[in-house]
């Protein structure tokens, strides 16, 4: 089908173009609002600036298509093939992209606010600067995707695969990342305040200068994570694996570290003022010069911990294990 045939039929009121063969067709700027293009072949088609709002493109092949600046708001793209498509600057507000293949696509500065992308396949996609506020990306595959500077406020990313993703300066405040796979992801300067990261895998992630204030990191794996200048004030780190992690000088005021594994962790100079470390494992932890004012250490295991020159004021040590502790005065407790 040619461009003219399609547009003439559309002008005559035809809306059903299901399974139409339109690969490589020039449709830039075309108005196809509400058109039914389910299963259509649009690979490598030129749809720059086209109006496809509320169009049904479920199962359509748009591989390599140019959709830059296109209006796809409210469009049905369930199961569509958008791999290597150019969606830069497109409007996908409220679009349905569940189970769509968007791997390798360019979605930089795309508006995806409120879009549904559950179980979508976005491996290697470029989403830098994209607006994904309140979008649903549960169970998505986003490994190695570029999401730098993206707006992901209140986005549902439960169970999403974000391994080795680039999320520098991304805004993930209040996002739901429960159970997400985030290993080796780059969160430098990202906003994760109030985000839910419970049970997520954050091992080997780069969280340099990231804001995790008031975030929920219950049961998170943070082994070998880089936490340089990371904001952790008021963060919930209950049952989190922080063994061997460098938290020296960290502001952990009011943080919840109940049952956390902090064995061999470096907490020298850390501010644990009013932190809740009940039941935490602090065996052989380095707490030299740490600030432990009104800290809850009840039932915590501090065996072999180094508390030399620690600032300790009215801590709760009820039931704590203190054998072999190096006390603030440098003496070893028997």
GROMACS .gro file of C-alpha atoms in nm:
model
  334
    1UNK     CA    1   0.000   0.000   0.000
    2UNK     CA    2   0.129   0.346  -0.089
    3UNK     CA    3   0.111   0.663   0.120
    4UNK     CA    4  -0.153   0.815  -0.109
    5UNK     CA    5  -0.372   0.502  -0.102
    6UNK     CA    6  -0.361   0.492   0.275
    7UNK     CA    7  -0.435   0.860   0.327
    8UNK     CA    8  -0.715   0.869   0.067
    9UNK     CA    9  -0.889   0.573   0.233
   10UNK     CA   10  -0.838   0.732   0.577
   11UNK     CA   11  -0.992   1.058   0.449
   12UNK     CA   12  -1.291   0.855   0.323
   13UNK     CA   13  -1.352   0.723   0.673
   14UNK     CA   14  -1.167   0.390   0.654
   15UNK     CA   15  -0.991   0.308   0.982
   16UNK     CA   16  -0.908  -0.062   0.951
   17UNK     CA   17  -0.562  -0.111   0.802
   18UNK     CA   18  -0.478  -0.429   0.991
   19UNK     CA   19  -0.186  -0.625   0.851
   20UNK     CA   20  -0.129  -0.363   0.580
   21UNK     CA   21   0.212  -0.377   0.412
   22UNK     CA   22   0.366  -0.033   0.468
   23UNK     CA   23   0.735  -0.100   0.516
   24UNK     CA   24   0.960   0.192   0.416
   25UNK     CA   25   0.654   0.405   0.333
   26UNK     CA   26   0.692   0.782   0.381
   27UNK     CA   27   0.419   0.883   0.628
   28UNK     CA   28   0.589   1.174   0.797
   29UNK     CA   29   0.341   1.426   0.931
   30UNK     CA   30   0.045   1.201   0.844
   31UNK     CA   31  -0.272   1.215   1.056
   32UNK     CA   32  -0.378   0.858   1.144
   33UNK     CA   33  -0.556   0.929   1.470
   34UNK     CA   34  -0.749   0.624   1.589
   35UNK     CA   35  -0.641   0.409   1.295
   36UNK     CA   36  -0.636   0.030   1.337
   37UNK     CA   37  -0.294  -0.094   1.226
   38UNK     CA   38  -0.277  -0.413   1.427
   39UNK     CA   39  -0.018  -0.652   1.283
   40UNK     CA   40   0.074  -0.401   1.010
   41UNK     CA   41   0.419  -0.406   0.852
   42UNK     CA   42   0.573  -0.064   0.913
   43UNK     CA   43   0.939  -0.157   0.940
   44UNK     CA   44   1.170   0.129   0.843
   45UNK     CA   45   0.868   0.350   0.769
   46UNK     CA   46   0.912   0.726   0.800
   47UNK     CA   47   0.659   0.838   1.062
   48UNK     CA   48   0.835   1.151   1.181
   49UNK     CA   49   0.585   1.390   1.338
   50UNK     CA   50   0.293   1.163   1.248
   51UNK     CA   51  -0.024   1.175   1.459
   52UNK     CA   52  -0.097   0.820   1.577
   53UNK     CA   53  -0.278   0.914   1.895
   54UNK     CA   54  -0.518   0.639   2.008
   55UNK     CA   55  -0.409   0.425   1.712
   56UNK     CA   56  -0.405   0.048   1.753
   57UNK     CA   57  -0.061  -0.082   1.658
   58UNK     CA   58  -0.073  -0.402   1.860
   59UNK     CA   59   0.163  -0.662   1.717
   60UNK     CA   60   0.273  -0.422   1.442
   61UNK     CA   61   0.625  -0.439   1.302
   62UNK     CA   62   0.791  -0.099   1.347
   63UNK     CA   63   1.147  -0.226   1.351
   64UNK     CA   64   1.384   0.051   1.246
   65UNK     CA   65   1.095   0.293   1.188
   66UNK     CA   66   1.149   0.665   1.238
   67UNK     CA   67   0.889   0.788   1.488
   68UNK     CA   68   1.080   1.090   1.615
   69UNK     CA   69   0.842   1.360   1.731
   70UNK     CA   70   0.540   1.138   1.659
   71UNK     CA   71   0.224   1.161   1.869
   72UNK     CA   72   0.154   0.813   2.008
   73UNK     CA   73  -0.040   0.925   2.314
   74UNK     CA   74  -0.292   0.662   2.418
   75UNK     CA   75  -0.177   0.430   2.138
   76UNK     CA   76  -0.201   0.052   2.172
   77UNK     CA   77   0.147  -0.088   2.108
   78UNK     CA   78   0.104  -0.413   2.299
   79UNK     CA   79   0.341  -0.674   2.158
   80UNK     CA   80   0.465  -0.433   1.890
   81UNK     CA   81   0.815  -0.466   1.745
   82UNK     CA   82   0.990  -0.133   1.798
   83UNK     CA   83   1.345  -0.262   1.807
   84UNK     CA   84   1.596  -0.008   1.677
   85UNK     CA   85   1.313   0.240   1.610
   86UNK     CA   86   1.377   0.611   1.658
   87UNK     CA   87   1.125   0.738   1.914
   88UNK     CA   88   1.325   1.041   2.021
   89UNK     CA   89   1.100   1.326   2.129
   90UNK     CA   90   0.786   1.118   2.069
   91UNK     CA   91   0.478   1.153   2.288
   92UNK     CA   92   0.384   0.815   2.437
   93UNK     CA   93   0.177   0.950   2.725
   94UNK     CA   94  -0.059   0.676   2.842
   95UNK     CA   95   0.049   0.440   2.563
   96UNK     CA   96   0.021   0.064   2.611
   97UNK     CA   97   0.361  -0.096   2.548
   98UNK     CA   98   0.320  -0.416   2.745
   99UNK     CA   99   0.533  -0.700   2.603
  100UNK     CA  100   0.664  -0.471   2.329
  101UNK     CA  101   1.016  -0.521   2.194
  102UNK     CA  102   1.193  -0.186   2.224
  103UNK     CA  103   1.548  -0.319   2.238
  104UNK     CA  104   1.804  -0.086   2.088
  105UNK     CA  105   1.542   0.187   2.032
  106UNK     CA  106   1.614   0.555   2.077
  107UNK     CA  107   1.370   0.702   2.331
  108UNK     CA  108   1.578   1.001   2.436
  109UNK     CA  109   1.359   1.287   2.561
  110UNK     CA  110   1.048   1.081   2.488
  111UNK     CA  111   0.738   1.151   2.699
  112UNK     CA  112   0.623   0.820   2.851
  113UNK     CA  113   0.430   0.961   3.144
  114UNK     CA  114   0.177   0.705   3.266
  115UNK     CA  115   0.274   0.460   2.991
  116UNK     CA  116   0.228   0.087   3.050
  117UNK     CA  117   0.549  -0.107   2.974
  118UNK     CA  118   0.505  -0.417   3.189
  119UNK     CA  119   0.716  -0.707   3.062
  120UNK     CA  120   0.851  -0.492   2.780
  121UNK     CA  121   1.192  -0.570   2.633
  122UNK     CA  122   1.412  -0.259   2.636
  123UNK     CA  123   1.761  -0.408   2.651
  124UNK     CA  124   2.015  -0.153   2.530
  125UNK     CA  125   1.747   0.111   2.467
  126UNK     CA  126   1.840   0.479   2.491
  127UNK     CA  127   1.596   0.645   2.734
  128UNK     CA  128   1.821   0.932   2.839
  129UNK     CA  129   1.618   1.235   2.937
  130UNK     CA  130   1.289   1.047   2.890
  131UNK     CA  131   0.986   1.138   3.104
  132UNK     CA  132   0.855   0.815   3.258
  133UNK     CA  133   0.672   0.966   3.552
  134UNK     CA  134   0.419   0.719   3.698
  135UNK     CA  135   0.485   0.475   3.414
  136UNK     CA  136   0.447   0.101   3.474
  137UNK     CA  137   0.759  -0.098   3.386
  138UNK     CA  138   0.707  -0.395   3.616
  139UNK     CA  139   0.907  -0.704   3.511
  140UNK     CA  140   1.065  -0.509   3.221
  141UNK     CA  141   1.399  -0.612   3.075
  142UNK     CA  142   1.611  -0.295   3.070
  143UNK     CA  143   1.959  -0.440   3.104
  144UNK     CA  144   2.228  -0.200   2.976
  145UNK     CA  145   1.967   0.064   2.885
  146UNK     CA  146   2.066   0.431   2.903
  147UNK     CA  147   1.828   0.610   3.142
  148UNK     CA  148   2.056   0.898   3.234
  149UNK     CA  149   1.865   1.216   3.326
  150UNK     CA  150   1.535   1.029   3.287
  151UNK     CA  151   1.233   1.127   3.498
  152UNK     CA  152   1.109   0.811   3.670
  153UNK     CA  153   0.921   0.968   3.960
  154UNK     CA  154   0.669   0.724   4.114
  155UNK     CA  155   0.739   0.476   3.834
  156UNK     CA  156   0.655   0.109   3.893
  157UNK     CA  157   0.972  -0.091   3.826
  158UNK     CA  158   0.897  -0.391   4.048
  159UNK     CA  159   1.103  -0.691   3.944
  160UNK     CA  160   1.257  -0.498   3.654
  161UNK     CA  161   1.589  -0.610   3.511
  162UNK     CA  162   1.820  -0.305   3.516
  163UNK     CA  163   2.157  -0.474   3.529
  164UNK     CA  164   2.438  -0.246   3.409
  165UNK     CA  165   2.190   0.032   3.332
  166UNK     CA  166   2.306   0.390   3.318
  167UNK     CA  167   2.087   0.594   3.554
  168UNK     CA  168   2.313   0.890   3.622
  169UNK     CA  169   2.117   1.191   3.750
  170UNK     CA  170   1.789   1.004   3.691
  171UNK     CA  171   1.501   1.103   3.919
  172UNK     CA  172   1.362   0.786   4.078
  173UNK     CA  173   1.213   0.952   4.384
  174UNK     CA  174   0.923   0.748   4.524
  175UNK     CA  175   0.971   0.488   4.250
  176UNK     CA  176   0.885   0.124   4.327
  177UNK     CA  177   1.192  -0.091   4.258
  178UNK     CA  178   1.093  -0.381   4.480
  179UNK     CA  179   1.288  -0.694   4.389
  180UNK     CA  180   1.455  -0.524   4.092
  181UNK     CA  181   1.785  -0.652   3.954
  182UNK     CA  182   2.020  -0.352   3.963
  183UNK     CA  183   2.359  -0.518   3.975
  184UNK     CA  184   2.642  -0.302   3.838
  185UNK     CA  185   2.400  -0.020   3.753
  186UNK     CA  186   2.527   0.338   3.754
  187UNK     CA  187   2.323   0.560   3.990
  188UNK     CA  188   2.569   0.846   4.018
  189UNK     CA  189   2.389   1.159   4.142
  190UNK     CA  190   2.052   0.984   4.103
  191UNK     CA  191   1.751   1.076   4.316
  192UNK     CA  192   1.621   0.770   4.502
  193UNK     CA  193   1.473   0.949   4.801
  194UNK     CA  194   1.159   0.776   4.934
  195UNK     CA  195   1.205   0.501   4.671
  196UNK     CA  196   1.115   0.141   4.759
  197UNK     CA  197   1.416  -0.079   4.683
  198UNK     CA  198   1.328  -0.361   4.920
  199UNK     CA  199   1.475  -0.701   4.824
  200UNK     CA  200   1.655  -0.543   4.523
  201UNK     CA  201   2.001  -0.651   4.408
  202UNK     CA  202   2.228  -0.346   4.431
  203UNK     CA  203   2.556  -0.535   4.445
  204UNK     CA  204   2.846  -0.364   4.269
  205UNK     CA  205   2.630  -0.060   4.190
  206UNK     CA  206   2.774   0.290   4.174
  207UNK     CA  207   2.570   0.511   4.408
  208UNK     CA  208   2.821   0.796   4.423
  209UNK     CA  209   2.648   1.116   4.540
  210UNK     CA  210   2.306   0.949   4.504
  211UNK     CA  211   2.023   1.062   4.732
  212UNK     CA  212   1.876   0.764   4.919
  213UNK     CA  213   1.724   0.964   5.203
  214UNK     CA  214   1.416   0.792   5.351
  215UNK     CA  215   1.442   0.515   5.089
  216UNK     CA  216   1.340   0.160   5.176
  217UNK     CA  217   1.635  -0.075   5.128
  218UNK     CA  218   1.507  -0.361   5.341
  219UNK     CA  219   1.679  -0.686   5.250
  220UNK     CA  220   1.890  -0.525   4.976
  221UNK     CA  221   2.225  -0.668   4.864
  222UNK     CA  222   2.476  -0.381   4.868
  223UNK     CA  223   2.795  -0.584   4.862
  224UNK     CA  224   3.079  -0.409   4.679
  225UNK     CA  225   2.854  -0.110   4.609
  226UNK     CA  226   3.017   0.233   4.586
  227UNK     CA  227   2.854   0.465   4.839
  228UNK     CA  228   3.087   0.766   4.813
  229UNK     CA  229   2.900   1.079   4.930
  230UNK     CA  230   2.571   0.887   4.918
  231UNK     CA  231   2.291   1.041   5.127
  232UNK     CA  232   2.150   0.777   5.364
  233UNK     CA  233   1.983   0.987   5.632
  234UNK     CA  234   1.666   0.817   5.755
  235UNK     CA  235   1.709   0.529   5.512
  236UNK     CA  236   1.558   0.189   5.598
  237UNK     CA  237   1.840  -0.064   5.567
  238UNK     CA  238   1.682  -0.342   5.771
  239UNK     CA  239   1.825  -0.688   5.697
  240UNK     CA  240   2.045  -0.537   5.426
  241UNK     CA  241   2.373  -0.704   5.332
  242UNK     CA  242   2.639  -0.438   5.392
  243UNK     CA  243   2.919  -0.672   5.484
  244UNK     CA  244   3.256  -0.519   5.407
  245UNK     CA  245   3.098  -0.202   5.266
  246UNK     CA  246   3.275   0.132   5.316
  247UNK     CA  247   3.040   0.361   5.511
  248UNK     CA  248   3.312   0.575   5.665
  249UNK     CA  249   3.193   0.923   5.754
  250UNK     CA  250   2.842   0.848   5.628
  251UNK     CA  251   2.548   1.043   5.763
  252UNK     CA  252   2.322   0.764   5.889
  253UNK     CA  253   2.129   0.972   6.140
  254UNK     CA  254   1.795   0.805   6.212
  255UNK     CA  255   1.871   0.520   5.970
  256UNK     CA  256   1.706   0.184   6.033
  257UNK     CA  257   1.965  -0.094   6.030
  258UNK     CA  258   1.774  -0.363   6.219
  259UNK     CA  259   1.919  -0.706   6.146
  260UNK     CA  260   2.157  -0.563   5.885
  261UNK     CA  261   2.482  -0.745   5.810
  262UNK     CA  262   2.757  -0.490   5.878
  263UNK     CA  263   3.030  -0.741   5.954
  264UNK     CA  264   3.376  -0.610   5.865
  265UNK     CA  265   3.209  -0.290   5.739
  266UNK     CA  266   3.400   0.037   5.762
  267UNK     CA  267   3.192   0.274   5.977
  268UNK     CA  268   3.479   0.489   6.098
  269UNK     CA  269   3.356   0.841   6.167
  270UNK     CA  270   3.003   0.746   6.061
  271UNK     CA  271   2.709   0.933   6.213
  272UNK     CA  272   2.476   0.673   6.362
  273UNK     CA  273   2.297   0.919   6.586
  274UNK     CA  274   1.956   0.776   6.688
  275UNK     CA  275   2.003   0.498   6.433
  276UNK     CA  276   1.827   0.167   6.498
  277UNK     CA  277   2.085  -0.112   6.478
  278UNK     CA  278   1.890  -0.364   6.684
  279UNK     CA  279   2.000  -0.720   6.605
  280UNK     CA  280   2.257  -0.600   6.351
  281UNK     CA  281   2.572  -0.801   6.280
  282UNK     CA  282   2.867  -0.569   6.351
  283UNK     CA  283   3.132  -0.834   6.410
  284UNK     CA  284   3.481  -0.700   6.338
  285UNK     CA  285   3.327  -0.375   6.210
  286UNK     CA  286   3.544  -0.063   6.213
  287UNK     CA  287   3.363   0.196   6.429
  288UNK     CA  288   3.665   0.410   6.518
  289UNK     CA  289   3.554   0.766   6.583
  290UNK     CA  290   3.192   0.675   6.502
  291UNK     CA  291   2.912   0.885   6.651
  292UNK     CA  292   2.681   0.656   6.849
  293UNK     CA  293   2.461   0.897   7.041
  294UNK     CA  294   2.130   0.740   7.147
  295UNK     CA  295   2.194   0.455   6.904
  296UNK     CA  296   1.989   0.138   6.947
  297UNK     CA  297   2.234  -0.154   6.954
  298UNK     CA  298   2.014  -0.396   7.147
  299UNK     CA  299   2.078  -0.762   7.059
  300UNK     CA  300   2.347  -0.647   6.812
  301UNK     CA  301   2.662  -0.855   6.766
  302UNK     CA  302   2.964  -0.629   6.820
  303UNK     CA  303   3.216  -0.907   6.878
  304UNK     CA  304   3.562  -0.793   6.772
  305UNK     CA  305   3.436  -0.449   6.662
  306UNK     CA  306   3.675  -0.155   6.691
  307UNK     CA  307   3.520   0.136   6.885
  308UNK     CA  308   3.842   0.329   6.947
  309UNK     CA  309   3.765   0.700   7.010
  310UNK     CA  310   3.398   0.639   6.929
  311UNK     CA  311   3.160   0.902   7.061
  312UNK     CA  312   2.911   0.693   7.262
  313UNK     CA  313   2.628   0.867   7.450
  314UNK     CA  314   2.341   0.672   7.608
  315UNK     CA  315   2.333   0.382   7.362
  316UNK     CA  316   2.092   0.091   7.406
  317UNK     CA  317   2.319  -0.213   7.449
  318UNK     CA  318   2.065  -0.446   7.605
  319UNK     CA  319   2.148  -0.804   7.506
  320UNK     CA  320   2.434  -0.695   7.278
  321UNK     CA  321   2.734  -0.925   7.227
  322UNK     CA  322   3.049  -0.734   7.320
  323UNK     CA  323   3.323  -0.995   7.350
  324UNK     CA  324   3.654  -0.883   7.205
  325UNK     CA  325   3.530  -0.527   7.146
  326UNK     CA  326   3.801  -0.262   7.135
  327UNK     CA  327   3.652   0.004   7.362
  328UNK     CA  328   3.678   0.383   7.312
  329UNK     CA  329   3.977   0.390   7.549
  330UNK     CA  330   4.157   0.132   7.335
  331UNK     CA  331   4.120  -0.153   7.583
  332UNK     CA  332   3.987  -0.489   7.465
  333UNK     CA  333   3.676  -0.612   7.641
  334UNK     CA  334   3.698  -0.974   7.751
   0.00000   0.00000   0.00000
